[in-house]
mmCIF file of C-alpha atoms in Angstrom:
data_model
loop_
_atom_site.group_PDB
_atom_site.id
_atom_site.type_symbol
_atom_site.label_atom_id
_atom_site.label_comp_id
_atom_site.label_asym_id
_atom_site.label_seq_id
_atom_site.Cartn_x
_atom_site.Cartn_y
_atom_site.Cartn_z
ATOM 1 C CA VAL J 5 0.000 0.000 0.000
ATOM 2 C CA GLN J 6 1.253 3.457 -0.887
ATOM 3 C CA LEU J 7 -0.160 6.783 0.212
ATOM 4 C CA GLN J 8 0.981 9.986 -1.457
ATOM 5 C CA ALA J 9 -0.066 13.218 0.223
ATOM 6 C CA SER J 10 -0.028 16.542 -1.594
ATOM 7 C CA GLY J 11 -1.573 19.992 -1.592
ATOM 8 C CA GLY J 12 0.285 21.654 1.241
ATOM 9 C CA GLY J 13 1.617 25.166 0.962
ATOM 10 C CA LEU J 14 1.527 28.653 2.378
ATOM 11 C CA VAL J 15 -1.824 30.216 3.214
ATOM 12 C CA GLN J 16 -2.870 33.282 5.180
ATOM 13 C CA ALA J 17 -4.797 33.002 8.410
ATOM 14 C CA GLY J 18 -8.474 32.586 7.657
ATOM 15 C CA GLY J 19 -7.721 31.033 4.303
ATOM 16 C CA SER J 20 -8.474 27.603 2.884
ATOM 17 C CA LEU J 21 -6.471 24.700 1.524
ATOM 18 C CA LYS J 22 -7.396 21.275 0.200
ATOM 19 C CA LEU J 23 -5.076 18.338 0.780
ATOM 20 C CA SER J 24 -5.101 15.190 -1.326
ATOM 21 C CA CYS J 25 -3.855 11.677 -0.625
ATOM 22 C CA ALA J 26 -3.590 9.217 -3.503
ATOM 23 C CA ALA J 27 -3.851 5.610 -2.354
ATOM 24 C CA SER J 28 -2.680 2.570 -4.298
ATOM 25 C CA GLY J 29 -1.673 -1.036 -3.851
ATOM 26 C CA ARG J 30 -4.853 -2.883 -2.945
ATOM 27 C CA PRO J 31 -8.638 -2.565 -2.744
ATOM 28 C CA PHE J 32 -9.587 -0.286 0.127
ATOM 29 C CA SER J 33 -13.045 -1.530 0.947
ATOM 30 C CA ASN J 34 -13.382 -2.040 4.737
ATOM 31 C CA TYR J 35 -10.535 0.404 5.276
ATOM 32 C CA VAL J 36 -10.595 3.536 7.398
ATOM 33 C CA MET J 37 -8.556 6.494 6.213
ATOM 34 C CA GLY J 38 -7.493 9.390 8.344
ATOM 35 C CA TRP J 39 -5.681 12.702 8.492
ATOM 36 C CA PHE J 40 -3.211 13.691 11.174
ATOM 37 C CA ARG J 41 -0.821 16.580 11.695
ATOM 38 C CA GLN J 42 2.344 17.177 13.637
ATOM 39 C CA ALA J 43 3.620 20.620 14.524
ATOM 40 C CA PRO J 44 7.262 21.220 15.450
ATOM 41 C CA GLY J 45 7.935 20.026 18.972
ATOM 42 C CA LYS J 46 4.444 18.607 19.407
ATOM 43 C CA GLU J 47 2.892 15.165 19.289
ATOM 44 C CA ARG J 48 1.015 13.937 16.279
ATOM 45 C CA GLU J 49 -2.639 14.983 16.407
ATOM 46 C CA PHE J 50 -5.616 13.140 14.956
ATOM 47 C CA LEU J 51 -7.842 15.325 12.798
ATOM 48 C CA ALA J 52 -10.455 13.242 11.022
ATOM 49 C CA SER J 53 -11.264 9.771 9.751
ATOM 50 C CA ILE J 54 -13.578 8.305 7.164
ATOM 51 C CA ALA J 55 -14.771 4.863 6.232
ATOM 52 C CA TYR J 56 -13.694 4.175 2.666
ATOM 53 C CA SER J 57 -17.360 3.833 1.724
ATOM 54 C CA GLY J 58 -17.610 7.542 2.519
ATOM 55 C CA LEU J 59 -20.705 6.930 4.619
ATOM 56 C CA ARG J 60 -19.158 7.555 8.038
ATOM 57 C CA THR J 61 -16.863 10.315 9.240
ATOM 58 C CA TYR J 62 -15.413 11.433 12.551
ATOM 59 C CA TYR J 63 -13.710 14.707 13.472
ATOM 60 C CA ALA J 64 -11.582 15.954 16.300
ATOM 61 C CA ASP J 65 -13.221 18.809 18.185
ATOM 62 C CA SER J 66 -10.409 21.134 17.159
ATOM 63 C CA VAL J 67 -11.375 20.973 13.475
ATOM 64 C CA LYS J 68 -15.072 20.102 13.547
ATOM 65 C CA GLY J 69 -17.038 22.538 11.420
ATOM 66 C CA ARG J 70 -13.950 23.848 9.603
ATOM 67 C CA PHE J 71 -12.405 20.740 8.042
ATOM 68 C CA THR J 72 -14.130 18.214 5.799
ATOM 69 C CA ILE J 73 -12.774 14.757 5.026
ATOM 70 C CA SER J 74 -13.938 12.970 1.902
ATOM 71 C CA VAL J 75 -12.973 10.168 -0.441
ATOM 72 C CA PHE J 76 -13.345 9.853 -4.210
ATOM 73 C CA LYS J 77 -13.346 6.134 -4.840
ATOM 74 C CA PRO J 78 -12.931 6.157 -8.645
ATOM 75 C CA LYS J 79 -9.511 7.733 -8.098
ATOM 76 C CA ASN J 80 -8.727 6.107 -4.717
ATOM 77 C CA THR J 81 -8.089 9.570 -3.385
ATOM 78 C CA LEU J 82 -8.653 10.962 0.083
ATOM 79 C CA TYR J 83 -9.181 14.684 0.637
ATOM 80 C CA LEU J 84 -9.118 17.142 3.494
ATOM 81 C CA GLN J 85 -10.748 20.503 2.868
ATOM 82 C CA MET J 86 -9.486 22.973 5.452
ATOM 83 C CA ASN J 87 -11.204 26.308 6.001
ATOM 84 C CA ASP J 88 -10.549 29.209 8.359
ATOM 85 C CA LEU J 89 -6.986 28.084 8.997
ATOM 86 C CA LYS J 90 -5.078 29.464 11.988
ATOM 87 C CA PRO J 91 -1.354 30.135 12.388
ATOM 88 C CA GLU J 92 -1.144 27.517 15.137
ATOM 89 C CA GLU J 93 -2.236 24.926 12.610
ATOM 90 C CA THR J 94 1.076 25.147 10.835
ATOM 91 C CA ALA J 95 2.274 21.555 10.700
ATOM 92 C CA VAL J 96 3.118 18.600 8.536
ATOM 93 C CA TYR J 97 -0.119 16.886 7.580
ATOM 94 C CA TYR J 98 -0.210 13.115 7.094
ATOM 95 C CA CYS J 99 -2.732 10.741 5.617
ATOM 96 C CA ALA J 100 -3.049 7.193 6.890
ATOM 97 C CA ALA J 101 -5.027 4.027 6.228
ATOM 98 C CA THR J 102 -5.829 0.814 8.017
ATOM 99 C CA TRP J 103 -8.318 -2.055 7.897
ATOM 100 C CA SER J 104 -10.900 -1.329 10.565
ATOM 101 C CA LYS J 105 -14.571 -1.644 11.473
ATOM 102 C CA VAL J 106 -14.431 1.438 13.688
ATOM 103 C CA LEU J 107 -13.680 5.050 12.815
ATOM 104 C CA LEU J 108 -11.143 5.417 15.606
ATOM 105 C CA PRO J 109 -8.765 2.511 15.195
ATOM 106 C CA SER J 110 -6.012 2.202 17.779
ATOM 107 C CA SER J 111 -3.359 2.411 15.107
ATOM 108 C CA TYR J 112 -2.876 2.837 11.400
ATOM 109 C CA ASP J 113 -0.839 0.452 9.271
ATOM 110 C CA TYR J 114 0.000 2.733 6.359
ATOM 111 C CA TRP J 115 1.157 6.331 6.292
ATOM 112 C CA GLY J 116 1.840 8.906 3.631
ATOM 113 C CA GLN J 117 4.986 10.982 3.606
ATOM 114 C CA GLY J 118 3.364 14.196 4.831
ATOM 115 C CA THR J 119 2.779 17.580 3.281
ATOM 116 C CA LEU J 120 3.698 20.875 4.944
ATOM 117 C CA VAL J 121 1.016 23.457 5.621
ATOM 118 C CA THR J 122 2.173 26.891 6.739
ATOM 119 C CA VAL J 123 -0.406 29.391 7.947
ATOM 120 C CA SER J 124 0.849 32.959 8.131
ATOM 121 C CA SER J 125 -0.614 35.557 10.474
#
């Protein structure tokens, strides 16, 4: 399984950015896919997860209402639409995938390489 994250960049506070994660290597039915971020000097933070069917989603309180996770199955691509970004959300953003029946698996088996998002004040 390979996950390739992209779409990071520089954005002003209050702005929007959409991250993509191209998945390949196997069928992803019954998989859960998620987005995480890690800021310098901080622990990795869970942001959102989605069942590959697209029918179930879960968000961390810190991003609920501002971020939207989605999946486009014909292209095996995961997305994270981020709105109203804040400078403290500057971090490397990672996508991940794992076989799971629950939206909050204890761990993820596969990780993308990360894409840097910088939010300027």
